[in-house]
Amino acid sequence: MITLDWVYIFAGLTFAAFSVLTMLDRDHPRRFGTAAFWGLLAVSFLFGSYLGDLGNGVLVLALAALAGLRLLGQSRPDTTTPEKRAASAARRGNWLFVPALMIPAVAVLGVLVLERVSLFGAPLFGAEQPTIIALGLAVALALAGAMVWLRPPVLAPLQEGRRLMDSVGWAGILPQALAALGAVFVIAGVGDRIGELFASYLPLDTRLVAVVAYCVGMALFTFIMGNAFAAFPVMTAAVGLPLVVMQFDGNPAIVCAIGMLAGFCGTLTTPMAANFNVVPAALLDLPDRDAPFNGVIRAQLPTAAALLAINIVLMYALAFRF
């Protein structure tokens, strides 16, 4: 049976390899801090379940300290020469996209088909997070297929992966950290406190005001959290369910779906959404990549405002008719 632990081990070994290769790279500008960062991340994947809450908390603080003190740097490992890469691209053309396209194809196949397959009376996939298991299997198969087909140097995938992760830096793990923070907020009852604040300062006695409060609140809280999935349980527990759904009889499916879309409007505007706004600026090497509101965010602001207004209109028009 392929379980979620296999995915954790695969990811942990990958980050461990990044750490070792960084430590051995004498040309790396900040190899010790970068190696420590990826090494600690590897420890969290491989041994996180054995460290306990305190151990994992200390590990997260160490990761934050390494990033906050700017001890991470970018590597430029030698794998293949630009000439060899250009020649390979010219020879294979668009077929080079096949390994990348294998990942979503195998992942979808895994969720739709392989999840229901059994071997010797046992299910092929574990019951926990089959989608993530399928995605991990897809990455492994795509990597194996690319190695057999392209025949790069043995360490090329790890070296190129290390280069890519170094260019992204600490922002690569920010979405996971923010999603975990959202779960902590829900357990701590933050949604209830926000609901009390809304009730105290806003006249939430009409449908329109409740809808506006929910949609704008989702966008603003996503701006703060950087992740609509983290903001969703908090704002839905505070405003969406008790007011829009229960008090004014809004359709819960429509309210929640459009509420999540309103949260994505906040995603377009915040540097906390690292995977959407910080990572692209880093990969494109934009001149203002280190600015709080880089060119990616500024270009998305008009779209975010227009979409938020559309979400408010759609929720008000649809949630109370179906």
PDB file of C-alpha atoms in Angstrom:
ATOM      1  CA  MET A   1       0.000   0.000   0.000  1.00  0.00           C
ATOM      2  CA  ILE A   2       1.268   3.455  -0.936  1.00  0.00           C
ATOM      3  CA  THR A   3       0.588   5.774   1.986  1.00  0.00           C
ATOM      4  CA  LEU A   4       1.141   9.449   2.672  1.00  0.00           C
ATOM      5  CA  ASP A   5       4.285   8.536   4.608  1.00  0.00           C
ATOM      6  CA  TRP A   6       5.904   7.516   1.325  1.00  0.00           C
ATOM      7  CA  VAL A   7       5.346  11.029  -0.028  1.00  0.00           C
ATOM      8  CA  TYR A   8       6.847  12.531   3.130  1.00  0.00           C
ATOM      9  CA  ILE A   9       9.903  10.292   2.823  1.00  0.00           C
ATOM     10  CA  PHE A  10      10.304  11.157  -0.870  1.00  0.00           C
ATOM     11  CA  ALA A  11      10.111  14.893  -0.132  1.00  0.00           C
ATOM     12  CA  GLY A  12      12.355  14.608   2.918  1.00  0.00           C
ATOM     13  CA  LEU A  13      15.076  12.745   1.040  1.00  0.00           C
ATOM     14  CA  THR A  14      14.910  15.316  -1.748  1.00  0.00           C
ATOM     15  CA  PHE A  15      15.445  18.229   0.645  1.00  0.00           C
ATOM     16  CA  ALA A  16      18.159  16.276   2.430  1.00  0.00           C
ATOM     17  CA  ALA A  17      19.955  15.897  -0.905  1.00  0.00           C
ATOM     18  CA  PHE A  18      19.605  19.646  -1.497  1.00  0.00           C
ATOM     19  CA  SER A  19      21.176  20.270   1.891  1.00  0.00           C
ATOM     20  CA  VAL A  20      24.129  17.934   1.301  1.00  0.00           C
ATOM     21  CA  LEU A  21      24.807  19.266  -2.198  1.00  0.00           C
ATOM     22  CA  THR A  22      24.664  22.825  -0.908  1.00  0.00           C
ATOM     23  CA  MET A  23      27.127  22.034   1.851  1.00  0.00           C
ATOM     24  CA  LEU A  24      29.520  20.567  -0.717  1.00  0.00           C
ATOM     25  CA  ASP A  25      29.168  23.572  -3.031  1.00  0.00           C
ATOM     26  CA  ARG A  26      32.114  25.809  -2.145  1.00  0.00           C
ATOM     27  CA  ASP A  27      31.000  28.431  -4.681  1.00  0.00           C
ATOM     28  CA  HIS A  28      27.657  28.943  -2.930  1.00  0.00           C
ATOM     29  CA  PRO A  29      27.554  32.462  -1.414  1.00  0.00           C
ATOM     30  CA  ARG A  30      25.738  31.326   1.757  1.00  0.00           C
ATOM     31  CA  ARG A  31      26.068  27.595   1.754  1.00  0.00           C
ATOM     32  CA  PHE A  32      25.924  27.004   5.524  1.00  0.00           C
ATOM     33  CA  GLY A  33      22.679  28.891   6.118  1.00  0.00           C
ATOM     34  CA  THR A  34      21.048  27.494   2.993  1.00  0.00           C
ATOM     35  CA  ALA A  35      22.168  23.943   3.794  1.00  0.00           C
ATOM     36  CA  ALA A  36      20.798  24.305   7.321  1.00  0.00           C
ATOM     37  CA  PHE A  37      17.443  25.570   6.010  1.00  0.00           C
ATOM     38  CA  TRP A  38      16.875  22.686   3.588  1.00  0.00           C
ATOM     39  CA  GLY A  39      18.282  20.240   6.128  1.00  0.00           C
ATOM     40  CA  LEU A  40      15.789  21.333   8.791  1.00  0.00           C
ATOM     41  CA  LEU A  41      12.986  21.073   6.264  1.00  0.00           C
ATOM     42  CA  ALA A  42      14.124  17.536   5.480  1.00  0.00           C
ATOM     43  CA  VAL A  43      14.035  16.725   9.200  1.00  0.00           C
ATOM     44  CA  SER A  44      10.453  17.982   9.420  1.00  0.00           C
ATOM     45  CA  PHE A  45       9.350  15.655   6.608  1.00  0.00           C
ATOM     46  CA  LEU A  46      11.314  12.624   7.765  1.00  0.00           C
ATOM     47  CA  PHE A  47      11.002  12.861  11.548  1.00  0.00           C
ATOM     48  CA  GLY A  48       8.278  15.432  12.227  1.00  0.00           C
ATOM     49  CA  SER A  49       5.867  12.854  13.640  1.00  0.00           C
ATOM     50  CA  TYR A  50       8.492  11.852  16.215  1.00  0.00           C
ATOM     51  CA  LEU A  51       9.501  15.359  17.324  1.00  0.00           C
ATOM     52  CA  GLY A  52       6.272  16.311  19.030  1.00  0.00           C
ATOM     53  CA  ASP A  53       4.657  19.745  19.141  1.00  0.00           C
ATOM     54  CA  LEU A  54       7.533  21.423  20.961  1.00  0.00           C
ATOM     55  CA  GLY A  55      10.197  19.960  18.688  1.00  0.00           C
ATOM     56  CA  ASN A  56       8.321  20.947  15.536  1.00  0.00           C
ATOM     57  CA  GLY A  57       7.709  24.414  16.945  1.00  0.00           C
ATOM     58  CA  VAL A  58      11.415  24.918  17.620  1.00  0.00           C
ATOM     59  CA  LEU A  59      12.187  23.655  14.112  1.00  0.00           C
ATOM     60  CA  VAL A  60       9.797  26.199  12.567  1.00  0.00           C
ATOM     61  CA  LEU A  61      11.344  28.996  14.632  1.00  0.00           C
ATOM     62  CA  ALA A  62      14.793  27.935  13.418  1.00  0.00           C
ATOM     63  CA  LEU A  63      13.598  28.047   9.808  1.00  0.00           C
ATOM     64  CA  ALA A  64      12.138  31.510  10.392  1.00  0.00           C
ATOM     65  CA  ALA A  65      15.387  32.695  11.984  1.00  0.00           C
ATOM     66  CA  LEU A  66      17.486  31.492   9.051  1.00  0.00           C
ATOM     67  CA  ALA A  67      15.173  33.236   6.600  1.00  0.00           C
ATOM     68  CA  GLY A  68      14.789  36.393   8.701  1.00  0.00           C
ATOM     69  CA  LEU A  69      18.548  36.810   9.120  1.00  0.00           C
ATOM     70  CA  ARG A  70      18.970  36.498   5.326  1.00  0.00           C
ATOM     71  CA  LEU A  71      21.252  33.491   5.606  1.00  0.00           C
ATOM     72  CA  LEU A  72      19.887  31.912   2.428  1.00  0.00           C
ATOM     73  CA  GLY A  73      21.565  32.366  -0.937  1.00  0.00           C
ATOM     74  CA  GLN A  74      21.183  31.270  -4.538  1.00  0.00           C
ATOM     75  CA  SER A  75      23.231  28.507  -6.119  1.00  0.00           C
ATOM     76  CA  ARG A  76      24.332  28.140  -9.734  1.00  0.00           C
ATOM     77  CA  PRO A  77      25.408  24.500 -10.055  1.00  0.00           C
ATOM     78  CA  ASP A  78      26.876  23.184 -13.278  1.00  0.00           C
ATOM     79  CA  THR A  79      24.798  20.391 -14.797  1.00  0.00           C
ATOM     80  CA  THR A  80      24.788  20.719 -18.574  1.00  0.00           C
ATOM     81  CA  THR A  81      26.119  23.588 -20.661  1.00  0.00           C
ATOM     82  CA  PRO A  82      23.773  26.087 -22.333  1.00  0.00           C
ATOM     83  CA  GLU A  83      24.927  24.763 -25.679  1.00  0.00           C
ATOM     84  CA  LYS A  84      23.950  21.200 -24.786  1.00  0.00           C
ATOM     85  CA  ARG A  85      20.546  22.313 -23.508  1.00  0.00           C
ATOM     86  CA  ALA A  86      19.882  24.319 -26.680  1.00  0.00           C
ATOM     87  CA  ALA A  87      20.881  21.378 -28.851  1.00  0.00           C
ATOM     88  CA  SER A  88      18.668  19.001 -26.866  1.00  0.00           C
ATOM     89  CA  ALA A  89      15.716  21.394 -27.105  1.00  0.00           C
ATOM     90  CA  ALA A  90      16.150  21.794 -30.839  1.00  0.00           C
ATOM     91  CA  ARG A  91      16.370  18.046 -31.338  1.00  0.00           C
ATOM     92  CA  ARG A  92      13.332  17.088 -29.265  1.00  0.00           C
ATOM     93  CA  GLY A  93      11.124  20.140 -29.763  1.00  0.00           C
ATOM     94  CA  ASN A  94       7.789  20.204 -27.951  1.00  0.00           C
ATOM     95  CA  TRP A  95       8.241  16.594 -26.842  1.00  0.00           C
ATOM     96  CA  LEU A  96      10.255  18.059 -23.952  1.00  0.00           C
ATOM     97  CA  PHE A  97       6.927  18.950 -22.329  1.00  0.00           C
ATOM     98  CA  VAL A  98       5.946  15.287 -22.020  1.00  0.00           C
ATOM     99  CA  PRO A  99       7.579  14.678 -18.581  1.00  0.00           C
ATOM    100  CA  ALA A 100       5.942  17.812 -17.185  1.00  0.00           C
ATOM    101  CA  LEU A 101       2.541  16.855 -18.616  1.00  0.00           C
ATOM    102  CA  MET A 102       2.902  13.367 -17.161  1.00  0.00           C
ATOM    103  CA  ILE A 103       2.545  14.796 -13.667  1.00  0.00           C
ATOM    104  CA  PRO A 104      -1.055  16.089 -13.937  1.00  0.00           C
ATOM    105  CA  ALA A 105      -2.033  13.161 -16.186  1.00  0.00           C
ATOM    106  CA  VAL A 106      -0.807  10.502 -13.760  1.00  0.00           C
ATOM    107  CA  ALA A 107      -2.183  12.439 -10.782  1.00  0.00           C
ATOM    108  CA  VAL A 108      -5.672  12.547 -12.321  1.00  0.00           C
ATOM    109  CA  LEU A 109      -5.399   8.876 -13.282  1.00  0.00           C
ATOM    110  CA  GLY A 110      -4.382   8.039  -9.736  1.00  0.00           C
ATOM    111  CA  VAL A 111      -7.330   9.863  -8.195  1.00  0.00           C
ATOM    112  CA  LEU A 112      -9.925   8.544 -10.649  1.00  0.00           C
ATOM    113  CA  VAL A 113      -8.676   5.000 -11.211  1.00  0.00           C
ATOM    114  CA  LEU A 114      -5.739   3.865  -9.083  1.00  0.00           C
ATOM    115  CA  GLU A 115      -7.410   4.947  -5.843  1.00  0.00           C
ATOM    116  CA  ARG A 116      -9.914   2.129  -6.361  1.00  0.00           C
ATOM    117  CA  VAL A 117      -7.318  -0.511  -7.322  1.00  0.00           C
ATOM    118  CA  SER A 118      -6.457  -3.295  -4.868  1.00  0.00           C
ATOM    119  CA  LEU A 119      -3.451  -5.620  -4.842  1.00  0.00           C
ATOM    120  CA  PHE A 120      -3.616  -8.918  -2.963  1.00  0.00           C
ATOM    121  CA  GLY A 121      -6.737  -7.752  -1.172  1.00  0.00           C
ATOM    122  CA  ALA A 122      -5.254  -4.438   0.001  1.00  0.00           C
ATOM    123  CA  PRO A 123      -5.958  -1.022  -1.587  1.00  0.00           C
ATOM    124  CA  LEU A 124      -3.102   0.401  -3.652  1.00  0.00           C
ATOM    125  CA  PHE A 125      -3.451   3.860  -2.083  1.00  0.00           C
ATOM    126  CA  GLY A 126      -3.892   4.634   1.584  1.00  0.00           C
ATOM    127  CA  ALA A 127      -7.180   6.206   2.627  1.00  0.00           C
ATOM    128  CA  GLU A 128      -5.461   9.415   3.819  1.00  0.00           C
ATOM    129  CA  GLN A 129      -5.039  12.153   1.169  1.00  0.00           C
ATOM    130  CA  PRO A 130      -5.136   9.984  -1.983  1.00  0.00           C
ATOM    131  CA  THR A 131      -4.766  13.102  -4.156  1.00  0.00           C
ATOM    132  CA  ILE A 132      -1.395  13.975  -2.617  1.00  0.00           C
ATOM    133  CA  ILE A 133      -0.297  10.346  -2.859  1.00  0.00           C
ATOM    134  CA  ALA A 134      -1.217  10.324  -6.565  1.00  0.00           C
ATOM    135  CA  LEU A 135       0.682  13.573  -7.091  1.00  0.00           C
ATOM    136  CA  GLY A 136       3.793  12.179  -5.401  1.00  0.00           C
ATOM    137  CA  LEU A 137       3.610   9.027  -7.511  1.00  0.00           C
ATOM    138  CA  ALA A 138       3.190  11.168 -10.643  1.00  0.00           C
ATOM    139  CA  VAL A 139       6.311  13.197  -9.837  1.00  0.00           C
ATOM    140  CA  ALA A 140       8.371  10.046  -9.242  1.00  0.00           C
ATOM    141  CA  LEU A 141       7.214   8.421 -12.497  1.00  0.00           C
ATOM    142  CA  ALA A 142       7.769  11.608 -14.515  1.00  0.00           C
ATOM    143  CA  LEU A 143      11.272  11.947 -13.084  1.00  0.00           C
ATOM    144  CA  ALA A 144      12.100   8.331 -13.861  1.00  0.00           C
ATOM    145  CA  GLY A 145      10.766   8.675 -17.393  1.00  0.00           C
ATOM    146  CA  ALA A 146      12.753  11.863 -18.005  1.00  0.00           C
ATOM    147  CA  MET A 147      15.955  10.250 -16.735  1.00  0.00           C
ATOM    148  CA  VAL A 148      15.557   7.242 -19.046  1.00  0.00           C
ATOM    149  CA  TRP A 149      14.652   9.382 -22.043  1.00  0.00           C
ATOM    150  CA  LEU A 150      16.956  12.401 -21.708  1.00  0.00           C
ATOM    151  CA  ARG A 151      19.871  10.652 -19.972  1.00  0.00           C
ATOM    152  CA  PRO A 152      21.163  13.718 -18.118  1.00  0.00           C
ATOM    153  CA  PRO A 153      23.964  13.528 -15.522  1.00  0.00           C
ATOM    154  CA  VAL A 154      22.809  11.487 -12.536  1.00  0.00           C
ATOM    155  CA  LEU A 155      22.760  14.461 -10.171  1.00  0.00           C
ATOM    156  CA  ALA A 156      21.243  16.882 -12.690  1.00  0.00           C
ATOM    157  CA  PRO A 157      17.646  16.656 -11.308  1.00  0.00           C
ATOM    158  CA  LEU A 158      18.854  17.321  -7.768  1.00  0.00           C
ATOM    159  CA  GLN A 159      21.218  20.093  -8.814  1.00  0.00           C
ATOM    160  CA  GLU A 160      18.580  21.813 -10.929  1.00  0.00           C
ATOM    161  CA  GLY A 161      15.999  21.310  -8.201  1.00  0.00           C
ATOM    162  CA  ARG A 162      18.403  22.869  -5.711  1.00  0.00           C
ATOM    163  CA  ARG A 163      18.983  25.822  -8.020  1.00  0.00           C
ATOM    164  CA  LEU A 164      15.235  26.347  -8.444  1.00  0.00           C
ATOM    165  CA  MET A 165      14.475  26.117  -4.724  1.00  0.00           C
ATOM    166  CA  ASP A 166      17.360  28.465  -3.909  1.00  0.00           C
ATOM    167  CA  SER A 167      15.920  31.025  -6.336  1.00  0.00           C
ATOM    168  CA  VAL A 168      12.551  30.783  -4.571  1.00  0.00           C
ATOM    169  CA  GLY A 169      14.050  30.582  -1.084  1.00  0.00           C
ATOM    170  CA  TRP A 170      11.942  30.687   2.056  1.00  0.00           C
ATOM    171  CA  ALA A 171       8.854  31.672   0.034  1.00  0.00           C
ATOM    172  CA  GLY A 172       8.628  28.079  -1.172  1.00  0.00           C
ATOM    173  CA  ILE A 173       7.299  26.881   2.190  1.00  0.00           C
ATOM    174  CA  LEU A 174       5.239  29.948   3.110  1.00  0.00           C
ATOM    175  CA  PRO A 175       1.905  28.567   1.755  1.00  0.00           C
ATOM    176  CA  GLN A 176       2.168  25.484   3.984  1.00  0.00           C
ATOM    177  CA  ALA A 177       3.035  27.623   6.997  1.00  0.00           C
ATOM    178  CA  LEU A 178       0.097  29.965   6.398  1.00  0.00           C
ATOM    179  CA  ALA A 179      -2.330  27.085   5.902  1.00  0.00           C
ATOM    180  CA  ALA A 180      -1.189  25.626   9.224  1.00  0.00           C
ATOM    181  CA  LEU A 181      -1.653  29.041  10.828  1.00  0.00           C
ATOM    182  CA  GLY A 182      -5.227  29.148   9.552  1.00  0.00           C
ATOM    183  CA  ALA A 183      -5.950  25.828  11.254  1.00  0.00           C
ATOM    184  CA  VAL A 184      -4.469  27.180  14.487  1.00  0.00           C
ATOM    185  CA  PHE A 185      -6.702  30.260  14.232  1.00  0.00           C
ATOM    186  CA  VAL A 186      -9.805  28.092  13.869  1.00  0.00           C
ATOM    187  CA  ILE A 187      -8.894  25.993  16.909  1.00  0.00           C
ATOM    188  CA  ALA A 188      -8.176  29.148  18.910  1.00  0.00           C
ATOM    189  CA  GLY A 189     -11.634  30.543  18.127  1.00  0.00           C
ATOM    190  CA  VAL A 190     -10.474  33.533  16.076  1.00  0.00           C
ATOM    191  CA  GLY A 191     -13.537  33.190  13.831  1.00  0.00           C
ATOM    192  CA  ASP A 192     -15.855  33.651  16.801  1.00  0.00           C
ATOM    193  CA  ARG A 193     -14.008  36.798  17.920  1.00  0.00           C
ATOM    194  CA  ILE A 194     -14.115  38.269  14.418  1.00  0.00           C
ATOM    195  CA  GLY A 195     -17.834  37.553  14.247  1.00  0.00           C
ATOM    196  CA  GLU A 196     -18.346  39.435  17.510  1.00  0.00           C
ATOM    197  CA  LEU A 197     -16.365  42.412  16.171  1.00  0.00           C
ATOM    198  CA  PHE A 198     -18.419  42.497  12.989  1.00  0.00           C
ATOM    199  CA  ALA A 199     -21.646  42.345  14.973  1.00  0.00           C
ATOM    200  CA  SER A 200     -20.474  45.158  17.255  1.00  0.00           C
ATOM    201  CA  TYR A 201     -19.388  47.659  14.597  1.00  0.00           C
ATOM    202  CA  LEU A 202     -21.396  46.822  11.450  1.00  0.00           C
ATOM    203  CA  PRO A 203     -25.185  46.922  10.970  1.00  0.00           C
ATOM    204  CA  LEU A 204     -25.444  43.340   9.753  1.00  0.00           C
ATOM    205  CA  ASP A 205     -29.226  43.424   9.621  1.00  0.00           C
ATOM    206  CA  THR A 206     -29.610  43.322   5.836  1.00  0.00           C
ATOM    207  CA  ARG A 207     -28.594  40.758   3.238  1.00  0.00           C
ATOM    208  CA  LEU A 208     -26.475  43.185   1.240  1.00  0.00           C
ATOM    209  CA  VAL A 209     -24.392  44.319   4.203  1.00  0.00           C
ATOM    210  CA  ALA A 210     -23.841  40.726   5.313  1.00  0.00           C
ATOM    211  CA  VAL A 211     -22.737  39.686   1.812  1.00  0.00           C
ATOM    212  CA  VAL A 212     -20.388  42.674   1.504  1.00  0.00           C
ATOM    213  CA  ALA A 213     -18.949  41.981   4.961  1.00  0.00           C
ATOM    214  CA  TYR A 214     -18.318  38.329   4.110  1.00  0.00           C
ATOM    215  CA  CYS A 215     -16.750  38.929   0.677  1.00  0.00           C
ATOM    216  CA  VAL A 216     -14.643  41.917   1.709  1.00  0.00           C
ATOM    217  CA  GLY A 217     -13.695  40.143   4.934  1.00  0.00           C
ATOM    218  CA  MET A 218     -12.537  37.093   2.958  1.00  0.00           C
ATOM    219  CA  ALA A 219     -10.406  39.316   0.712  1.00  0.00           C
ATOM    220  CA  LEU A 220      -8.915  41.267   3.632  1.00  0.00           C
ATOM    221  CA  PHE A 221      -8.218  38.234   5.788  1.00  0.00           C
ATOM    222  CA  THR A 222      -6.660  36.467   2.815  1.00  0.00           C
ATOM    223  CA  PHE A 223      -4.489  39.560   2.324  1.00  0.00           C
ATOM    224  CA  ILE A 224      -3.314  39.150   5.923  1.00  0.00           C
ATOM    225  CA  MET A 225      -2.959  35.373   5.853  1.00  0.00           C
ATOM    226  CA  GLY A 226      -1.741  35.072   2.265  1.00  0.00           C
ATOM    227  CA  ASN A 227      -3.906  32.022   1.694  1.00  0.00           C
ATOM    228  CA  ALA A 228      -7.637  31.875   0.965  1.00  0.00           C
ATOM    229  CA  PHE A 229      -7.792  28.323   2.326  1.00  0.00           C
ATOM    230  CA  ALA A 230      -6.521  29.643   5.662  1.00  0.00           C
ATOM    231  CA  ALA A 231      -8.946  32.569   5.672  1.00  0.00           C
ATOM    232  CA  PHE A 232     -11.970  30.534   4.596  1.00  0.00           C
ATOM    233  CA  PRO A 233     -12.718  28.611   7.819  1.00  0.00           C
ATOM    234  CA  VAL A 234     -12.201  31.716   9.927  1.00  0.00           C
ATOM    235  CA  MET A 235     -14.403  34.109   7.932  1.00  0.00           C
ATOM    236  CA  THR A 236     -17.024  31.469   7.130  1.00  0.00           C
ATOM    237  CA  ALA A 237     -17.381  30.648  10.818  1.00  0.00           C
ATOM    238  CA  ALA A 238     -17.523  34.359  11.674  1.00  0.00           C
ATOM    239  CA  VAL A 239     -19.877  35.746   9.000  1.00  0.00           C
ATOM    240  CA  GLY A 240     -20.650  33.316   6.171  1.00  0.00           C
ATOM    241  CA  LEU A 241     -22.526  30.590   8.035  1.00  0.00           C
ATOM    242  CA  PRO A 242     -24.109  32.423  10.989  1.00  0.00           C
ATOM    243  CA  LEU A 243     -25.299  35.445   8.980  1.00  0.00           C
ATOM    244  CA  VAL A 244     -25.467  34.894   5.222  1.00  0.00           C
ATOM    245  CA  VAL A 245     -26.574  31.246   5.446  1.00  0.00           C
ATOM    246  CA  MET A 246     -28.415  30.805   8.738  1.00  0.00           C
ATOM    247  CA  GLN A 247     -29.866  34.266   9.366  1.00  0.00           C
ATOM    248  CA  PHE A 248     -30.719  35.199   5.770  1.00  0.00           C
ATOM    249  CA  ASP A 249     -31.201  31.673   4.338  1.00  0.00           C
ATOM    250  CA  GLY A 250     -28.471  31.877   1.716  1.00  0.00           C
ATOM    251  CA  ASN A 251     -27.612  28.745  -0.246  1.00  0.00           C
ATOM    252  CA  PRO A 252     -24.551  27.341   1.574  1.00  0.00           C
ATOM    253  CA  ALA A 253     -22.963  25.867  -1.566  1.00  0.00           C
ATOM    254  CA  ILE A 254     -23.173  29.159  -3.467  1.00  0.00           C
ATOM    255  CA  VAL A 255     -22.132  31.245  -0.467  1.00  0.00           C
ATOM    256  CA  CYS A 256     -19.050  29.131   0.238  1.00  0.00           C
ATOM    257  CA  ALA A 257     -18.002  28.830  -3.408  1.00  0.00           C
ATOM    258  CA  ILE A 258     -18.250  32.569  -4.125  1.00  0.00           C
ATOM    259  CA  GLY A 259     -16.751  33.360  -0.729  1.00  0.00           C
ATOM    260  CA  MET A 260     -13.655  31.385  -1.653  1.00  0.00           C
ATOM    261  CA  LEU A 261     -13.448  33.297  -4.937  1.00  0.00           C
ATOM    262  CA  ALA A 262     -13.594  36.548  -2.958  1.00  0.00           C
ATOM    263  CA  GLY A 263     -10.672  35.286  -0.918  1.00  0.00           C
ATOM    264  CA  PHE A 264      -8.682  34.700  -4.100  1.00  0.00           C
ATOM    265  CA  CYS A 265      -9.107  38.421  -4.851  1.00  0.00           C
ATOM    266  CA  GLY A 266      -7.085  39.063  -1.713  1.00  0.00           C
ATOM    267  CA  THR A 267      -4.508  36.544  -2.907  1.00  0.00           C
ATOM    268  CA  LEU A 268      -3.828  38.725  -5.964  1.00  0.00           C
ATOM    269  CA  THR A 269      -2.915  41.712  -3.790  1.00  0.00           C
ATOM    270  CA  THR A 270      -0.679  40.397  -1.029  1.00  0.00           C
ATOM    271  CA  PRO A 271       3.032  39.590  -0.780  1.00  0.00           C
ATOM    272  CA  MET A 272       2.070  36.926   1.758  1.00  0.00           C
ATOM    273  CA  ALA A 273       0.787  34.783  -1.135  1.00  0.00           C
ATOM    274  CA  ALA A 274       4.306  33.707  -1.932  1.00  0.00           C
ATOM    275  CA  ASN A 275       3.492  30.984  -4.430  1.00  0.00           C
ATOM    276  CA  PHE A 276       1.448  33.415  -6.564  1.00  0.00           C
ATOM    277  CA  ASN A 277       3.210  36.755  -6.157  1.00  0.00           C
ATOM    278  CA  VAL A 278       6.677  36.372  -4.680  1.00  0.00           C
ATOM    279  CA  VAL A 279       7.811  33.236  -6.483  1.00  0.00           C
ATOM    280  CA  PRO A 280       6.974  34.527  -9.997  1.00  0.00           C
ATOM    281  CA  ALA A 281       8.845  37.773  -9.290  1.00  0.00           C
ATOM    282  CA  ALA A 282      11.831  35.760  -8.091  1.00  0.00           C
ATOM    283  CA  LEU A 283      11.800  33.340 -11.022  1.00  0.00           C
ATOM    284  CA  LEU A 284      11.446  36.194 -13.526  1.00  0.00           C
ATOM    285  CA  ASP A 285      14.193  38.101 -11.697  1.00  0.00           C
ATOM    286  CA  LEU A 286      12.163  41.322 -11.709  1.00  0.00           C
ATOM    287  CA  PRO A 287      14.034  44.471 -10.642  1.00  0.00           C
ATOM    288  CA  ASP A 288      11.686  44.987  -7.672  1.00  0.00           C
ATOM    289  CA  ARG A 289      11.484  41.319  -6.684  1.00  0.00           C
ATOM    290  CA  ASP A 290      12.323  42.158  -3.037  1.00  0.00           C
ATOM    291  CA  ALA A 291       9.798  44.997  -2.762  1.00  0.00           C
ATOM    292  CA  PRO A 292       6.725  44.333  -0.570  1.00  0.00           C
ATOM    293  CA  PHE A 293       4.440  45.148  -3.501  1.00  0.00           C
ATOM    294  CA  ASN A 294       6.333  44.078  -6.587  1.00  0.00           C
ATOM    295  CA  GLY A 295       5.358  44.463 -10.228  1.00  0.00           C
ATOM    296  CA  VAL A 296       3.319  41.253 -10.193  1.00  0.00           C
ATOM    297  CA  ILE A 297       1.068  42.524  -7.392  1.00  0.00           C
ATOM    298  CA  ARG A 298       0.680  46.009  -8.864  1.00  0.00           C
ATOM    299  CA  ALA A 299      -0.381  44.546 -12.213  1.00  0.00           C
ATOM    300  CA  GLN A 300      -3.035  42.402 -10.487  1.00  0.00           C
ATOM    301  CA  LEU A 301      -4.654  45.115  -8.322  1.00  0.00           C
ATOM    302  CA  PRO A 302      -7.261  46.302 -10.890  1.00  0.00           C
ATOM    303  CA  THR A 303      -8.256  42.717 -11.642  1.00  0.00           C
ATOM    304  CA  ALA A 304      -8.633  41.961  -7.926  1.00  0.00           C
ATOM    305  CA  ALA A 305     -10.878  44.976  -7.335  1.00  0.00           C
ATOM    306  CA  ALA A 306     -13.100  44.170 -10.331  1.00  0.00           C
ATOM    307  CA  LEU A 307     -13.428  40.502  -9.380  1.00  0.00           C
ATOM    308  CA  LEU A 308     -14.297  41.356  -5.779  1.00  0.00           C
ATOM    309  CA  ALA A 309     -17.126  43.619  -6.926  1.00  0.00           C
ATOM    310  CA  ILE A 310     -18.385  40.892  -9.291  1.00  0.00           C
ATOM    311  CA  ASN A 311     -18.303  38.322  -6.469  1.00  0.00           C
ATOM    312  CA  ILE A 312     -20.406  40.561  -4.241  1.00  0.00           C
ATOM    313  CA  VAL A 313     -23.010  41.026  -6.987  1.00  0.00           C
ATOM    314  CA  LEU A 314     -23.064  37.299  -7.821  1.00  0.00           C
ATOM    315  CA  MET A 315     -23.464  36.190  -4.220  1.00  0.00           C
ATOM    316  CA  TYR A 316     -26.268  38.665  -3.587  1.00  0.00           C
ATOM    317  CA  ALA A 317     -28.019  37.694  -6.831  1.00  0.00           C
ATOM    318  CA  LEU A 318     -27.668  33.920  -6.574  1.00  0.00           C
ATOM    319  CA  ALA A 319     -27.352  32.856  -2.936  1.00  0.00           C
ATOM    320  CA  PHE A 320     -30.928  33.770  -1.989  1.00  0.00           C
ATOM    321  CA  ARG A 321     -32.646  32.427  -5.132  1.00  0.00           C
ATOM    322  CA  PHE A 322     -31.538  28.778  -5.075  1.00  0.00           C
TER     323      PHE A 322
END
